[in-house]
Amino acid sequence: MKNNITRRSALKMFAAGVVASGVTGCKTTAEELSNTPKLTGLQPQQDNWANTHDRVWLGGEYWANPMEDWTVKSGGAECLSQGGNRSIHSLTHQLAHLDKDFVISVVINRLGSAKNDGGAGIRLGAKSELNEYRSNCFALKGYDLGIKRSQLVLGSVSKALTESVNSQDIRLDLAGTAQSGAMALVLTATVVATGKVIGTLEHLVPANELVGNVALVSNFSNPATTRDELQTKGNPGARYRFSDWNMQGEAFAVNHDNKFGPILWTMYTLSDSRNDKGFVLNLSAYTGPIGEQDNQNVELQIFKDNKWQSLASEKIHPEGWVATFRINNWDEKQDTPFRVVYLEKHKDGSETPDIYTGNIKASPSNKKLRMAALTCQNDYGFPYEPVANNVKKLNPDLVFFSGDQIYESHGGFGIVRTPDNIATLNYLRKFYQFGWAFKDVMRNQPTVCLPDDHDVLQGNLWGEGGATMQNVEKDPTAAILGGYIQSAQVVNMVHRTTLAHHPAPYDPTPTNGIGSYYGEMVYGGVSFAIIADRQWKSGPERINIEVGVTGQDEDKFSYNPKFNPPGLDLLGKRQEDFLIKWGKDWQGHSLKAVLSQTVFAGICTHQPVPTRFMKYDFDSSGWPASARNRAVDVMRDSMALHICGDTHLGSLSQYGVDKQRDSNWAFCTPAISAGWPRWWKPDSINMPYKNRPTHGLSDTGEFNDTFGNKMYIYAVGNPVVGKSGNRYVKAHEKGSGFGFITFDTEKLTYTMQAFKFLVDVTDGKASNQYPGWPVTIHQKENKGENLIG
């Protein structure tokens, strides 16, 4: 059982001493959980595939690489791909105590032959530099053993089998015996049908080579080719099927809390509808890709009147495998423990309950709302524990992910764009890394989560109102042309998984088949306008430019009006009209904020190295400038703080339209794990500026960006070049971290903090934040009545 509820909620449940009706044996109290016996490897562990309905998802005990290449079929885990290094990692069992013994066995079956057969078997010691079980899942090397063609392989030694394997079931039995810092391994291959032993090998291995994850691997000696590479370069390996995977022994560290699913995680929002619906709870529960014979429903329960009560049951949507609950007239005045219950049905008719718990927070009533703001999680930094742990320590009232929850590189094995069903699975297993890393941040507080360009698997996105990208062959990375490269069905699935738990959109009318999600959330005395700043944005081909190249031969500081012709869009008319209406409506709140993907200014001089000046970044929302000015104009009267991300460069700025500093402030938060690096270094190129802030920090003051936009740069979090081999140190070097905003609805102020990646937010050190932060501004400064100098 997964459990990370608040102490207050846990004590309420402990006092009641009850369990869910119809679900027995589930521990629900803090005392019961603390008394749960720690399991050791002495208990045998066997897969349950023989009793699992056919489906893509292998089960909560496993992580499949990549998910779209595996399926449970007729009682075993079958690899659908002839590519190399396809693996299934155990999440609950890691080899850690190599002064103890262990045994592992598995039945393998080769599904057809191939000239490039890369073998199949078991991988030991799969680990990242962190040796953390989630990050270990993406290690492509380890100590491999098994059958390769006609050979039995045990690490670096091999011998011929006495009988051809063909398509027989072959059981591999591995025994490891500890020997003074080493491990004596004995591997035996047996034909299941006859019981005949066809090969035995022994090898003495340094114990430290085996520490880490244990995995099953198809084509373990072949490189991890993508689907496209298999089609274009050929040379495929064999396909393999695995069953009857058993592990036992005190060498294993066992933690069943590491299970990930069937319920993967939840996200919810709570919003004041300001009508007869009262506060509305919207909660999404995510499961792995279940099969047609599996249970298709999830139940939501709350702890009320000293017992668990069922609120609703919802069907899991087959495009995204997410169930969304909408509950009107929610009691927002108190914390409410909740749990989501899924009954996993098995082939023999039995059921296993999976219960995911959390807490629906009371709407803040102390006149202060505290929000964590996060963006951009490149997976070299996965699972981002320093950031996730710091956010948990701060215990915010609201969490905001502004986009790029995934990148195309997530988890390796490339992108699948067609067909839609495989493209969906390809996206989901990347998206699952986001939930895996931040589920404990999201289970106990409302979460706003926006899709950005990489979330729809594009290098850049100029959405053109949902238009289909043309001439895709010219832009396979989807980084230079306008429109969406994925089908409307896949984009809508992405929107469903990121946005279904948001309040109902202002106007969901689709654009070219793609649903619209902009709208409002009112919570804790603050109204948040949730905006899509790319869905309607004009594409660069409108003005015949070459992204990343155009403008490099121009004077650094010249303004070229031909890049700002009339008729271009940023937010689009529908969203502009919404912001005008929203800005005038002050019912039920006293502060406003606009939440979107990226900053409305070109706050970047150099990328992707600190010596390369790039004049125009058309991906920024500083372009198109005329549309940017319209967007700022309609925001100004709302006196809203703009909170965003995307650039991988933390910045605090103030927009200007008619003159410098006449409009809203914008907090662009540091990336969780910065990928493509950007720098704002105007002083290094003698860019003209005026009125440097009184703090005197370099690279600050009033500037015009290269699109002609007026902007006052108050603070930036420039990175250094990330060189470390440790992912967390590298992320810190690259300017990663997160933002934190405190909304004071009584004093009408916003206090902003920008934390670095590798810090402890509880120790109070000034160096924990980037230079220039923390900063407090008054609401009226968002319409140009400036107090800060």
mmCIF file of N, CA, C and O in Angstrom, residues 22 38 143 320-321 565 601 734 770 779:
data_model
loop_
_atom_site.group_PDB
_atom_site.id
_atom_site.type_symbol
_atom_site.label_atom_id
_atom_site.label_comp_id
_atom_site.label_asym_id
_atom_site.label_seq_id
_atom_site.Cartn_x
_atom_site.Cartn_y
_atom_site.Cartn_z
ATOM 1 N N GLY A 22 -15.176 -3.742 2.392
ATOM 2 C CA GLY A 22 -14.972 -4.619 1.247
ATOM 3 C C GLY A 22 -13.520 -4.797 0.874
ATOM 4 O O GLY A 22 -13.197 -5.553 -0.023
ATOM 5 N N LYS A 38 9.727 -5.598 7.905
ATOM 6 C CA LYS A 38 10.596 -5.399 6.757
ATOM 7 C C LYS A 38 10.893 -6.752 6.130
ATOM 8 O O LYS A 38 11.422 -7.643 6.782
ATOM 9 N N TYR A 143 25.875 -7.113 -15.542
ATOM 10 C CA TYR A 143 26.471 -8.441 -15.665
ATOM 11 C C TYR A 143 25.408 -9.352 -16.271
ATOM 12 O O TYR A 143 24.416 -9.680 -15.626
ATOM 13 N N GLY A 320 -5.103 6.794 -22.681
ATOM 14 C CA GLY A 320 -4.377 7.438 -21.595
ATOM 15 C C GLY A 320 -4.501 6.708 -20.276
ATOM 16 O O GLY A 320 -3.742 6.966 -19.351
ATOM 17 N N TRP A 321 -5.476 5.784 -20.158
ATOM 18 C CA TRP A 321 -5.676 5.001 -18.952
ATOM 19 C C TRP A 321 -5.708 5.892 -17.709
ATOM 20 O O TRP A 321 -4.917 5.762 -16.778
ATOM 21 N N PRO A 565 5.290 41.378 -38.840
ATOM 22 C CA PRO A 565 4.226 41.897 -39.686
ATOM 23 C C PRO A 565 2.878 41.771 -38.980
ATOM 24 O O PRO A 565 2.738 41.033 -38.006
ATOM 25 N N ALA A 601 8.955 37.394 -23.417
ATOM 26 C CA ALA A 601 10.117 38.236 -23.726
ATOM 27 C C ALA A 601 11.271 37.324 -24.140
ATOM 28 O O ALA A 601 11.301 36.144 -23.770
ATOM 29 N N LYS A 734 23.915 23.313 -14.233
ATOM 30 C CA LYS A 734 23.178 23.841 -15.381
ATOM 31 C C LYS A 734 22.039 24.783 -14.985
ATOM 32 O O LYS A 734 21.201 25.131 -15.809
ATOM 33 N N TYR A 770 19.084 31.764 -6.152
ATOM 34 C CA TYR A 770 19.854 32.441 -7.184
ATOM 35 C C TYR A 770 19.955 33.933 -6.855
ATOM 36 O O TYR A 770 19.086 34.495 -6.163
ATOM 37 N N GLN A 779 0.839 44.083 -5.607
ATOM 38 C CA GLN A 779 -0.082 43.846 -6.717
ATOM 39 C C GLN A 779 -0.066 44.981 -7.739
ATOM 40 O O GLN A 779 -0.027 44.744 -8.955
#
